[in-house]
C-alpha atoms as a printed R data frame, in Angstrom:
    type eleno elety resid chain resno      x        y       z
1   ATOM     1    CA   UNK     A     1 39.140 -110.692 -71.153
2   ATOM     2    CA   UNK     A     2 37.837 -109.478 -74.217
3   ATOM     3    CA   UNK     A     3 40.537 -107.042 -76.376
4   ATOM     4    CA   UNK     A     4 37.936 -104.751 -76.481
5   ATOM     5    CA   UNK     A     5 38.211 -104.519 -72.939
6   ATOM     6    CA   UNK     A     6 42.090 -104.225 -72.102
7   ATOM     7    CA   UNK     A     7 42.143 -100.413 -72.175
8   ATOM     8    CA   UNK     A     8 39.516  -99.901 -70.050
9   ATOM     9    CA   UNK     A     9 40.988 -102.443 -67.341
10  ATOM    10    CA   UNK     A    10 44.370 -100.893 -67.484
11  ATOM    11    CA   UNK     A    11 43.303  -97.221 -67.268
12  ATOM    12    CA   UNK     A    12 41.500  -98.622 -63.841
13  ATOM    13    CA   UNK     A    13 44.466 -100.536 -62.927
14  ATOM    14    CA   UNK     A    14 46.712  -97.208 -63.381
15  ATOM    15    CA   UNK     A    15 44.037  -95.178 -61.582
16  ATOM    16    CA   UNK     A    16 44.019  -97.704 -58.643
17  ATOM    17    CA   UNK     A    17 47.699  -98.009 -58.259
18  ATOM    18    CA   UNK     A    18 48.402  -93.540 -58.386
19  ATOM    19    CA   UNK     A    19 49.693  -93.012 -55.273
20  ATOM    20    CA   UNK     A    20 50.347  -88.823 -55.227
21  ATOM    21    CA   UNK     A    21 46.996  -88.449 -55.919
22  ATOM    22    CA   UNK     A    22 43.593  -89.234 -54.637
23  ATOM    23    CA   UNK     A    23 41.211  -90.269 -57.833
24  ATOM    24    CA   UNK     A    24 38.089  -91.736 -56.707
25  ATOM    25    CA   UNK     A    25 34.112  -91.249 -58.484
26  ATOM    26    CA   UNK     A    26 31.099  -89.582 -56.976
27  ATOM    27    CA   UNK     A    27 27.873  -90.402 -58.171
28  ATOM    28    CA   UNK     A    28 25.489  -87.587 -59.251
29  ATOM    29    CA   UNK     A    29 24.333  -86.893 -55.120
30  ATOM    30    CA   UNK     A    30 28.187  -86.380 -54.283
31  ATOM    31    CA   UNK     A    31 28.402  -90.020 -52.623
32  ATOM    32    CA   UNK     A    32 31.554  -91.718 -52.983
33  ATOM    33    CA   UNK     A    33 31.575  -95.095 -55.415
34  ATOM    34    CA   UNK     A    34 35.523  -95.074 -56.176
35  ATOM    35    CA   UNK     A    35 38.691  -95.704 -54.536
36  ATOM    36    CA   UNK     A    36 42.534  -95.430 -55.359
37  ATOM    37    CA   UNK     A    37 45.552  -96.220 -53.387
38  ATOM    38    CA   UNK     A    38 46.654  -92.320 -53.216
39  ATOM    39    CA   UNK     A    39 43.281  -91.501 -51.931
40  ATOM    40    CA   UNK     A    40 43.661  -93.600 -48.747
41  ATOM    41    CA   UNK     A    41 47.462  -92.715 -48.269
42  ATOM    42    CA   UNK     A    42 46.291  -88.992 -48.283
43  ATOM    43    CA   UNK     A    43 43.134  -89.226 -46.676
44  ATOM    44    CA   UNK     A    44 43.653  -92.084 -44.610
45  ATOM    45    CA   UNK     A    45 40.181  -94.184 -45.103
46  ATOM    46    CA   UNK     A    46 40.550  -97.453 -46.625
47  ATOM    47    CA   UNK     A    47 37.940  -98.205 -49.590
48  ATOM    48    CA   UNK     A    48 35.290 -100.471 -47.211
49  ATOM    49    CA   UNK     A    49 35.212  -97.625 -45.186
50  ATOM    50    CA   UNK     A    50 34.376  -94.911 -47.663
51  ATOM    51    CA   UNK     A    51 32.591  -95.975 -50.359
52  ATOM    52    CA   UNK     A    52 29.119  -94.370 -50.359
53  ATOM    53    CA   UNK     A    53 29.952  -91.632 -47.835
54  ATOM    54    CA   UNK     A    54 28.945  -88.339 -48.985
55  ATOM    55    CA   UNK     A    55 32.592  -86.450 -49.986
56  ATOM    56    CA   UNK     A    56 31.418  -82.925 -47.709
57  ATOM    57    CA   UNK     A    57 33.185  -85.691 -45.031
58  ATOM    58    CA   UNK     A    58 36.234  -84.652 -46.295
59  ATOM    59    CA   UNK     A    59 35.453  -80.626 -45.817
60  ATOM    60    CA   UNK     A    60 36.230  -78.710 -42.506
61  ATOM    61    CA   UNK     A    61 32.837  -77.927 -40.784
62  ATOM    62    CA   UNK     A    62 32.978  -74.563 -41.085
63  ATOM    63    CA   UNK     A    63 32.877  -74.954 -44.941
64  ATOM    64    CA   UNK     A    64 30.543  -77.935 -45.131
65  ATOM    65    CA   UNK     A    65 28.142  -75.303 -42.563
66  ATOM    66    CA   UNK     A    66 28.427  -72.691 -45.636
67  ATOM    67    CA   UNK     A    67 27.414  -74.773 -48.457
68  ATOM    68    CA   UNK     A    68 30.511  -75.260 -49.860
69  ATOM    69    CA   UNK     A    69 30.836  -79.081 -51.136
70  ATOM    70    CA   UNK     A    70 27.253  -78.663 -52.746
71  ATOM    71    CA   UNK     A    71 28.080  -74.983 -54.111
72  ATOM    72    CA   UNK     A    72 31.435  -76.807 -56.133
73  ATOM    73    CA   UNK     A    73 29.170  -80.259 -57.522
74  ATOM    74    CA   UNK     A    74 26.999  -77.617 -58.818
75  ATOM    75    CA   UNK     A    75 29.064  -74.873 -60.477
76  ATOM    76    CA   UNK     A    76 31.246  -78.734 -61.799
77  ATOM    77    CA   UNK     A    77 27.723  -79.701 -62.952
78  ATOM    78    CA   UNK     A    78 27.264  -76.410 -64.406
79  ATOM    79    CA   UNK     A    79 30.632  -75.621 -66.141
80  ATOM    80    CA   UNK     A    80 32.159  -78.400 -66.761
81  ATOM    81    CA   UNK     A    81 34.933  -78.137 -63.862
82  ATOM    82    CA   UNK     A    82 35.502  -76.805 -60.377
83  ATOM    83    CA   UNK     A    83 39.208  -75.863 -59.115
84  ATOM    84    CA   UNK     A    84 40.490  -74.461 -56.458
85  ATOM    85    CA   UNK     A    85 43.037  -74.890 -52.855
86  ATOM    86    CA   UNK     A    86 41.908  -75.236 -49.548
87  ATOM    87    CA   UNK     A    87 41.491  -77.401 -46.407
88  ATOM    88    CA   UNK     A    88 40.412  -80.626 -46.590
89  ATOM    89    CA   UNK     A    89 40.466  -83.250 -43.471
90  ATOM    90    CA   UNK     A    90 41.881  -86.520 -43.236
91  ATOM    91    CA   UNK     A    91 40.269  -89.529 -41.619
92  ATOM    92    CA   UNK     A    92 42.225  -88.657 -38.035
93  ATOM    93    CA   UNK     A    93 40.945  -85.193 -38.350
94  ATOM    94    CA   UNK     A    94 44.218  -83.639 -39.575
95  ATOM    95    CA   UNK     A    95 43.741  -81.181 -41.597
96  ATOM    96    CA   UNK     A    96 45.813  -80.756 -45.388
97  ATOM    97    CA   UNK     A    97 46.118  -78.221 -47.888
98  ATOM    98    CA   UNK     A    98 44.833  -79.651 -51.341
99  ATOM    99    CA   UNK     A    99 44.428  -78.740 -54.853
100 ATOM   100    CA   UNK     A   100 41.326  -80.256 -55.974
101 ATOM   101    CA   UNK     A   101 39.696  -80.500 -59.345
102 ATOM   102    CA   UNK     A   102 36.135  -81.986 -59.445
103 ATOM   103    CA   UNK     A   103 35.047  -83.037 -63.005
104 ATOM   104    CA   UNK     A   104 31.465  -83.755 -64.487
105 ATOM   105    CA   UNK     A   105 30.980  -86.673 -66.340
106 ATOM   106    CA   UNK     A   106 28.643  -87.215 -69.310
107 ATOM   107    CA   UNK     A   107 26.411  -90.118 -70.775
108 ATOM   108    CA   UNK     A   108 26.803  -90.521 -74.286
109 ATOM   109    CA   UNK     A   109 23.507  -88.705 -74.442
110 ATOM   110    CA   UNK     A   110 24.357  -85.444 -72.301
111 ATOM   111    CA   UNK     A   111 22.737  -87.295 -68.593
112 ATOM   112    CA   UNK     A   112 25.330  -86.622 -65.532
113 ATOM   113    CA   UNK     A   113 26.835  -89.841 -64.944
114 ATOM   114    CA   UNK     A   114 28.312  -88.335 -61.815
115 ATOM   115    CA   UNK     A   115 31.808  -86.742 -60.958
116 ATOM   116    CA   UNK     A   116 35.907  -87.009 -61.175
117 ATOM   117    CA   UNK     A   117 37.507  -85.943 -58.304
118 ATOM   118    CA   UNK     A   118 41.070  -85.169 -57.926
119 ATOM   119    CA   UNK     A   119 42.950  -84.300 -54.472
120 ATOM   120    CA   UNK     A   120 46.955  -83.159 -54.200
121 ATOM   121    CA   UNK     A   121 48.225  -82.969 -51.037
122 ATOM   122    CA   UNK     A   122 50.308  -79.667 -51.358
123 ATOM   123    CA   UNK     A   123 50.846  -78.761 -47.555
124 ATOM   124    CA   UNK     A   124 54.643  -78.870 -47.404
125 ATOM   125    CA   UNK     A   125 54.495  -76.919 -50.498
126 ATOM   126    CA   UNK     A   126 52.635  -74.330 -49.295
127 ATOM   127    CA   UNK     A   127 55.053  -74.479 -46.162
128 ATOM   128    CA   UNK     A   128 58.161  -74.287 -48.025
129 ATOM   129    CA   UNK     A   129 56.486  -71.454 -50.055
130 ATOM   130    CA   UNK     A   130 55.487  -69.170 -47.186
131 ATOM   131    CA   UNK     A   131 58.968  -69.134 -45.471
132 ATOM   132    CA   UNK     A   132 60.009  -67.802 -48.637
133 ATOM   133    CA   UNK     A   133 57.152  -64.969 -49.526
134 ATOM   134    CA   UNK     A   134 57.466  -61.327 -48.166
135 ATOM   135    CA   UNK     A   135 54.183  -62.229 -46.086
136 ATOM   136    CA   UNK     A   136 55.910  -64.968 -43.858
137 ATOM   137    CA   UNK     A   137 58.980  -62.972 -43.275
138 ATOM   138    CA   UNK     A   138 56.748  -59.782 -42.088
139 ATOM   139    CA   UNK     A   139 55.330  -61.949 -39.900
140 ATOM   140    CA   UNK     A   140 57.790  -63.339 -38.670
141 ATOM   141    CA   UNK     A   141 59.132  -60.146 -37.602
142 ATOM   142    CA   UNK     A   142 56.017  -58.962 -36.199
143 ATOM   143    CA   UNK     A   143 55.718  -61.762 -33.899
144 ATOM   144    CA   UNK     A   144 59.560  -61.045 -32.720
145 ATOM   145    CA   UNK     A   145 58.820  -57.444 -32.124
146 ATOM   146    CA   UNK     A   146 55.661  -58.236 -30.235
147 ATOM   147    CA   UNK     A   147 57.765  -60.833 -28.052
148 ATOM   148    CA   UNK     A   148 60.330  -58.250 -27.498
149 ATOM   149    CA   UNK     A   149 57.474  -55.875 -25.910
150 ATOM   150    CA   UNK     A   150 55.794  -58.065 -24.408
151 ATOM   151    CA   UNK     A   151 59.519  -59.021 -22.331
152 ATOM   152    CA   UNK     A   152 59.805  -55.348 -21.872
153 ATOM   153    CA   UNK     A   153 56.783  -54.914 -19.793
154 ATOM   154    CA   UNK     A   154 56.811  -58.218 -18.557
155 ATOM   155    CA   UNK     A   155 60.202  -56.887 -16.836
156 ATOM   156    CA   UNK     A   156 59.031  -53.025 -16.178
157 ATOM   157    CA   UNK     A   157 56.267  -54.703 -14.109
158 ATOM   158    CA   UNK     A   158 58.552  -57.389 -12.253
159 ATOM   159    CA   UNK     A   159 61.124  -55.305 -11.789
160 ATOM   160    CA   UNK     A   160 59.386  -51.974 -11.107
161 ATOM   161    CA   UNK     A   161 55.642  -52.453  -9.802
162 ATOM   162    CA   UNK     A   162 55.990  -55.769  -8.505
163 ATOM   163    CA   UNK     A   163 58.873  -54.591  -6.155
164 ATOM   164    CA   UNK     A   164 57.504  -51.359  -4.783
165 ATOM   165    CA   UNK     A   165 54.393  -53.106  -4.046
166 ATOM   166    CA   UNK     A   166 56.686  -55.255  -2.352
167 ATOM   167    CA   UNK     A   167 58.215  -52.427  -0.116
168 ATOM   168    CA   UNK     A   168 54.564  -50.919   0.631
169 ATOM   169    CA   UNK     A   169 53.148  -54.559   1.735
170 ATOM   170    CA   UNK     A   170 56.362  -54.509   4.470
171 ATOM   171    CA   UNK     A   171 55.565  -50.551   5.426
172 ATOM   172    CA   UNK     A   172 52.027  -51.844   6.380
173 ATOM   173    CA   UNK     A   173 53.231  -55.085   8.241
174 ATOM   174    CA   UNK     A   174 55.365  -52.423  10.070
175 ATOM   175    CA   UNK     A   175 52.927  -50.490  10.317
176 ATOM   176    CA   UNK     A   176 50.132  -53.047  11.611
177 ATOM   177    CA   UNK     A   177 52.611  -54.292  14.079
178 ATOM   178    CA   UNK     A   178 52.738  -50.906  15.382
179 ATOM   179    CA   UNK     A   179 49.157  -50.222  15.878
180 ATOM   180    CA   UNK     A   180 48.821  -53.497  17.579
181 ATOM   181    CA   UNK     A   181 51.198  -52.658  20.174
182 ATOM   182    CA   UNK     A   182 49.240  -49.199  20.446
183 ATOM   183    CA   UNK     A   183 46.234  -47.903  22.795
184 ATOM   184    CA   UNK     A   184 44.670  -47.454  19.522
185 ATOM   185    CA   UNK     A   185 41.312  -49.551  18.800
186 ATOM   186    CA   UNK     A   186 41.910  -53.032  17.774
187 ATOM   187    CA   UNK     A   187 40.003  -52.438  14.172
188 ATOM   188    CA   UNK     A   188 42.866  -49.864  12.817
189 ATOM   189    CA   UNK     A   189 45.179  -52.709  12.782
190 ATOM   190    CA   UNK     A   190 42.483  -54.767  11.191
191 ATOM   191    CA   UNK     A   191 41.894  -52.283   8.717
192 ATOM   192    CA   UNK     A   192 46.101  -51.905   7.713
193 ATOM   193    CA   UNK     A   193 45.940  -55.788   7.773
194 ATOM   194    CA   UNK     A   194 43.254  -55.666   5.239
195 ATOM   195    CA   UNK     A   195 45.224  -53.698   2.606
196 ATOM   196    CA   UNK     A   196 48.591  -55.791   3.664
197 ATOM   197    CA   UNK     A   197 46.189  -58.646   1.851
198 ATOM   198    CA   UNK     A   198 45.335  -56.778  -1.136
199 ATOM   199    CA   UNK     A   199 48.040  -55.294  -2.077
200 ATOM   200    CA   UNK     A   200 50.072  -58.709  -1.655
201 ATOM   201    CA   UNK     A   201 46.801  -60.389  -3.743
202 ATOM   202    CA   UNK     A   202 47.442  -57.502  -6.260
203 ATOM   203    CA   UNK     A   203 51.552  -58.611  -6.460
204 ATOM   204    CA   UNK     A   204 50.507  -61.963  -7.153
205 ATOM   205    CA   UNK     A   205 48.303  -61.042 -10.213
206 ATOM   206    CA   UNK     A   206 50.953  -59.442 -11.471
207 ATOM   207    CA   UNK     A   207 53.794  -61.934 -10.742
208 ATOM   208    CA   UNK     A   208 51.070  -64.152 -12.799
209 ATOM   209    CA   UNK     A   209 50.855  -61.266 -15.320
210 ATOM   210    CA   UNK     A   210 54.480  -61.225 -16.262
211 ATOM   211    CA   UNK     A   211 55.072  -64.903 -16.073
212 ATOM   212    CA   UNK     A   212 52.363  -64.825 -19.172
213 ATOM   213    CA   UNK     A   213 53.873  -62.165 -20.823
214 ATOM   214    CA   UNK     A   214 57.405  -63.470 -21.318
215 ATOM   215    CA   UNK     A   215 57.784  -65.624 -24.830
216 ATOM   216    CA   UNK     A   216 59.411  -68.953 -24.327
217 ATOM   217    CA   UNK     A   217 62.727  -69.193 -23.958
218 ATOM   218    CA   UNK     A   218 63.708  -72.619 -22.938
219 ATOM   219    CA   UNK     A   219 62.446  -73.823 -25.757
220 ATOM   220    CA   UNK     A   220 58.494  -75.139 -26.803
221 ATOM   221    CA   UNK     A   221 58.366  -78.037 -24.501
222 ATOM   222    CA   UNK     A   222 59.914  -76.646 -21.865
223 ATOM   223    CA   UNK     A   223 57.914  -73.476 -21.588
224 ATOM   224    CA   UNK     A   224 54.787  -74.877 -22.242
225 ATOM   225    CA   UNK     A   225 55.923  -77.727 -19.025
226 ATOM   226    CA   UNK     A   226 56.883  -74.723 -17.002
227 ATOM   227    CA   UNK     A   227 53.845  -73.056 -17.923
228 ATOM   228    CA   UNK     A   228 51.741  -76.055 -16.919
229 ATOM   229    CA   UNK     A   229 53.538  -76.379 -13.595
230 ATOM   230    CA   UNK     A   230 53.510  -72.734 -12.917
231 ATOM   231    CA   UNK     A   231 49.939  -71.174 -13.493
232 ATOM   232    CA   UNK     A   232 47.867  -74.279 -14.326
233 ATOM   233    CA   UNK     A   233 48.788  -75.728 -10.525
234 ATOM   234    CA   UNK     A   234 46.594  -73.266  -8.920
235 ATOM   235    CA   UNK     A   235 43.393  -73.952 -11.051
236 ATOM   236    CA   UNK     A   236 43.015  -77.541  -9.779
237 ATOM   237    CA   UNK     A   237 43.242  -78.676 -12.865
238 ATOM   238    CA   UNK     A   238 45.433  -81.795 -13.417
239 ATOM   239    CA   UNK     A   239 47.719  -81.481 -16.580
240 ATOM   240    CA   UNK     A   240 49.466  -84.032 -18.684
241 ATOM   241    CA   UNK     A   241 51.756  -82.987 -21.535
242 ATOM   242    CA   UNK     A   242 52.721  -85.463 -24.747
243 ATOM   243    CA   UNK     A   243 55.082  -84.565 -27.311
244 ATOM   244    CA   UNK     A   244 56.534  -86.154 -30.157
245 ATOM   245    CA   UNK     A   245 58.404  -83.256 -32.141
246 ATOM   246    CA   UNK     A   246 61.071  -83.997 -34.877
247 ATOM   247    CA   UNK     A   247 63.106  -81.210 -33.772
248 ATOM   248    CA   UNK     A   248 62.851  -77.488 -31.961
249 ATOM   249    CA   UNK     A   249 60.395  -75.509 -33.881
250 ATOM   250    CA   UNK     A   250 61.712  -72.153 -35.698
251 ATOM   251    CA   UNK     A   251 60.840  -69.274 -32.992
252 ATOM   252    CA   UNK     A   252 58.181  -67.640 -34.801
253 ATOM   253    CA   UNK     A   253 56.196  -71.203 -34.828
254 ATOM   254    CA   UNK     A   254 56.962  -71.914 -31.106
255 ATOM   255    CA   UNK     A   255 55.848  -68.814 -30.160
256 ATOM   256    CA   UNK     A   256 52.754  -69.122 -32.086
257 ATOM   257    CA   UNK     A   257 52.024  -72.448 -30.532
258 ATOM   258    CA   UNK     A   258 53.044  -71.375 -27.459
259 ATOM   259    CA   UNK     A   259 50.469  -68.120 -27.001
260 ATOM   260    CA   UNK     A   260 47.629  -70.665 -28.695
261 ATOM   261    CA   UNK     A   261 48.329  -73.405 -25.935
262 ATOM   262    CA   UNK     A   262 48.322  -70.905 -23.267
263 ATOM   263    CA   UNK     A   263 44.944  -68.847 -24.187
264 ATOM   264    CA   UNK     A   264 43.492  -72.525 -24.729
265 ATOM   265    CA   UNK     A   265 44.553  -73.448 -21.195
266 ATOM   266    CA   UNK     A   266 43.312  -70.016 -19.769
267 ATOM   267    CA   UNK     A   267 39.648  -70.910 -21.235
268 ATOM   268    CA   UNK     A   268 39.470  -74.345 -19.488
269 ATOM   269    CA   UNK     A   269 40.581  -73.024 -16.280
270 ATOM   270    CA   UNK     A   270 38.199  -70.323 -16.442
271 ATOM   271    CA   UNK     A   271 35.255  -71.545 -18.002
272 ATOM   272    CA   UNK     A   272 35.581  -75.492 -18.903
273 ATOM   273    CA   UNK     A   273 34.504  -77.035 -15.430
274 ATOM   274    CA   UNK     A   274 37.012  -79.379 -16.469
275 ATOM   275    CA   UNK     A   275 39.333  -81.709 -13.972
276 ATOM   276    CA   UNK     A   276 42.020  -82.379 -16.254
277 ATOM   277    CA   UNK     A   277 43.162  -81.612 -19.569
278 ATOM   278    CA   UNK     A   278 46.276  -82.896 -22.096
279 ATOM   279    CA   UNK     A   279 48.240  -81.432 -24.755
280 ATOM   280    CA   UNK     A   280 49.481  -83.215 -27.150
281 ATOM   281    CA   UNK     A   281 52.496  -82.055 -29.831
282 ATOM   282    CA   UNK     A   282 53.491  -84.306 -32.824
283 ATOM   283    CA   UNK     A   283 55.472  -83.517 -35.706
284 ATOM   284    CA   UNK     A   284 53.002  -83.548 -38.818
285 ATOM   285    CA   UNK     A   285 53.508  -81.983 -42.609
286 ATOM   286    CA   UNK     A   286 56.778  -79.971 -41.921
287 ATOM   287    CA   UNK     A   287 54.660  -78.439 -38.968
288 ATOM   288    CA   UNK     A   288 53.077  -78.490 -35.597
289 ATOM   289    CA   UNK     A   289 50.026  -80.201 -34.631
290 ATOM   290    CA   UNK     A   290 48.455  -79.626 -31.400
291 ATOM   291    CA   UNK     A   291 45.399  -81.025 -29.689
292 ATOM   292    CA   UNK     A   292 44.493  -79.358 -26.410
293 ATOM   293    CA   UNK     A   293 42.041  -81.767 -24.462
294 ATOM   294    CA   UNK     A   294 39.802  -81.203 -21.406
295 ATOM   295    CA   UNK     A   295 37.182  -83.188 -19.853
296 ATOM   296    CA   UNK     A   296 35.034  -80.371 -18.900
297 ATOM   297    CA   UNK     A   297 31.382  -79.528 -19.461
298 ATOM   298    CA   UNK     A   298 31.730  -78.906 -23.455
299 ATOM   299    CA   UNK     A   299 30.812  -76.525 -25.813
300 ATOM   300    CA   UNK     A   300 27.216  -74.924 -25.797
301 ATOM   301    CA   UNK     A   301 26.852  -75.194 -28.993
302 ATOM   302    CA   UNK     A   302 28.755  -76.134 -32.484
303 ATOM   303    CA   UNK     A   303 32.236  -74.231 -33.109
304 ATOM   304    CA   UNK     A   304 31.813  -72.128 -29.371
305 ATOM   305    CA   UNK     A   305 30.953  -69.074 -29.035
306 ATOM   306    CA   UNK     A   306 32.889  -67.719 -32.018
307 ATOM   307    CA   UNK     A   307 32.656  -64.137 -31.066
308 ATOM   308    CA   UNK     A   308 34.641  -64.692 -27.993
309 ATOM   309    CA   UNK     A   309 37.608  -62.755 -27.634
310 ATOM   310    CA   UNK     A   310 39.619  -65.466 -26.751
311 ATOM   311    CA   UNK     A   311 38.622  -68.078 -29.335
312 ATOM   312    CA   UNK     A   312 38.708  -65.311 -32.112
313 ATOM   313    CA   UNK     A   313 42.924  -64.478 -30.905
314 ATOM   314    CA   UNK     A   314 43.800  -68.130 -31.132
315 ATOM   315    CA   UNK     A   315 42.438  -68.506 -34.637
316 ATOM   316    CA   UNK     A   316 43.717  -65.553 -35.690
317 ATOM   317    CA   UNK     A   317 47.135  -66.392 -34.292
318 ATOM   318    CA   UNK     A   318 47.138  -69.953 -36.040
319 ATOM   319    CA   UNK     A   319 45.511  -68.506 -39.471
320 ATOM   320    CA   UNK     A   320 47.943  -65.672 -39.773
321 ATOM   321    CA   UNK     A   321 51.185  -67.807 -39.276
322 ATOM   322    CA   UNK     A   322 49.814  -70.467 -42.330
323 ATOM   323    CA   UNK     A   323 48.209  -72.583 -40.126
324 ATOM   324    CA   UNK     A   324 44.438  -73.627 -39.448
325 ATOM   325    CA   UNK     A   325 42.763  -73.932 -35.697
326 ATOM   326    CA   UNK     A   326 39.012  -75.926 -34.616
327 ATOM   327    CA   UNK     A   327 37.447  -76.368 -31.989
328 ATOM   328    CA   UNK     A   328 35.169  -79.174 -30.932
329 ATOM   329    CA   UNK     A   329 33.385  -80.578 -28.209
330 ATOM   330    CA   UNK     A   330 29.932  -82.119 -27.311
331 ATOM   331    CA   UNK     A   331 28.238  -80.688 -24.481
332 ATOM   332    CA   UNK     A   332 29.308  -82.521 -21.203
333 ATOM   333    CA   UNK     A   333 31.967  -84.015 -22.982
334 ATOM   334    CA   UNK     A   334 34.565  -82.054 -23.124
335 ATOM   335    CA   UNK     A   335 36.220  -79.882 -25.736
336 ATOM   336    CA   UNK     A   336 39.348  -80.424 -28.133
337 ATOM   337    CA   UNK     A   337 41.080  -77.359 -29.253
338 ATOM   338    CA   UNK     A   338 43.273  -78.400 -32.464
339 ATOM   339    CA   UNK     A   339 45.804  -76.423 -34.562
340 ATOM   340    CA   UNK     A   340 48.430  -77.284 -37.116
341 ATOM   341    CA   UNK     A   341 51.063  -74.244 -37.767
342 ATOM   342    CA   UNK     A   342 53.916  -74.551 -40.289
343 ATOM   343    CA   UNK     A   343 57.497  -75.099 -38.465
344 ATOM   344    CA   UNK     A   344 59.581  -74.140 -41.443
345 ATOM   345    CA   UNK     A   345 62.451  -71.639 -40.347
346 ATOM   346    CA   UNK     A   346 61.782  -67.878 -42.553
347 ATOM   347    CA   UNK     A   347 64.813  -66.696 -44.773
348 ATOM   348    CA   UNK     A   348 65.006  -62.946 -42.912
349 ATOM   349    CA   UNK     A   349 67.338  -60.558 -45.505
């Protein structure tokens, strides 16, 4: 090799061998032409498998829907540089919180070349830095003191409603018996037996009711099993769980998962068509990463109906603790509801 040359061959050999970092090239159209060993550790695509891809892959659809990998080569065009954090996705799907810094590059006579683009992966950061700030520990105890209300009623009703519609369902039993063994017309009883039904229908709603309303408290597996085995048996839907957790999540994080998993399970039952779904827990970037699976009819069209109440709660719920949620699903092929939510335990004063 020419001396000339050495430089150049050993900044690409030190590019290539980063592996904290993902360094690759874009060409002028955003399409991928370079490859380093810290982009495929982060991002998980080996270099065959990338290389003139367009880099919006790497973008959450809800950003690459707005614009947003076209709005940064242009304002890196433009100025010189773009910055900034956000979500990016990994090959898997997974998503990661990055600091990224796209860079123009020049000809010799002012002609873009194409672009420098550098990704951190700073997601346990950003966990470790949350159970620290004044945000995560509000929220933290804003989630406890809706838990703690939500176990209030949930006992008010079980121990208060539930049981004196208990002792009017045996009144009217007594009551029906009565009438039965009376001159009075045969409908009368009919009529008594009638309300005996409702009223016991009405108990079970709210046994159901309460059993939703109290937090876990067996811990994340358990309660999400017991929830499974308790309110999904009814729906004729048949349930599989998976976990692979590191340890017990902090409480705020298991609750979040919890109430995410169990408005995700409410939708299929209720609207999915679905015969059987699977959640799936894995340890992942000092978190939790869910994937709630059915194999119902799908989603009518691209991100769900994202005005509906119950998709808007669970990304809320996921968003507010740190976390990010999605939801996919071709129609009549079922739909994936995923969610990562830090699991790093808040320093309360």
């Amino acid at each position: 090799m020419p001396e000339r040359d050495r430089p150049a061959e050993d900044m690409r050999l030190l590019v290539q061998s980063i592996r904290d970092c993902a360094i690759f090239m874009l060409d002028p159209l955003g399409r991928i032409v370079s490859w380093n060993a810290g982009a495929q550790r982060i991002k998980g695509y080996a270099a065959e498998e990338i290389i003139g891809r367009h880099f919006s892959v790497f973008y959450p659809s809800e950003d690459v829907a707005a614009g947003h990998p076209a709005t940064e080569l242009a304002v890196a065009a433009a100025d010189g540089q773009w910055e900034e954090e956000g979500w990016r996705v990994r090959k898997d799907g997974t998503r990661f919180w990055a600091r990224v810094v796209i860079t123009a590059l020049h000809d010799e006579h002012g002609g873009l070349r194409g672009f420098g683009k550098v990704t951190r992966d700073l997601t346990e950061r950003r966990s470790m830095a949350r159970a620290l700030d004044e945000r995560g520990v509000l929220l933290a105890r804003l989630i406890e003191a809706q838990e703690r209300e939500r176990r209030r009623i949930a006992n008010d009703v079980h121990g208060d409603t539930i049981q004196s519609m208990v002792a009017v369902g045996m009144r009217l039993r007594l009551l029906e018996s009565r009438l039965r063994d009376s001159p009075l017309p045969a409908e009368y009883a009919d009529a008594v037996h009638g309300i005996d039904e409702a009223v016991d229908a009405a108990a079970d709603r709210l046994r159901e009711l309460a059993f939703r309303l109290r937090p876990p408290e067996e811990g994340l597996v358990a309660s999400l099993a017991a929830y499974m085995e308790t309110v999904m048996a009814g729906t004729g839907v048949r349930c599989e769980l998976a976990h692979d957790l590191d340890a017990e999540p902090p409480a705020e994080a298991a609750i979040t998962v919890f109430r995410v998993c169990q408005e995700a399970l409410t939708n299929v039952a209720r609207h999915a068509g679905a015969s059987s779904v699977t959640v799936s827990l894995v340890s992942l970037d000092r978190g939790v990463h869910v994937r709630v699976r059915d194999d119902g009819v799908g989603l009518a069209r691209p991100g769900g109906q994202t005005g509906h109440f119950g998709l808007v709660e669970m990304r809320e719920r996921a968003e507010t603790a740190g976390g990010w949620w999605d939801i996919k699903g071709e129609r009549g092929a079922g739909t994936t509801v995923e969610f990562w939510v830090p699991a790093v335990p808040r320093r309360l004063p």
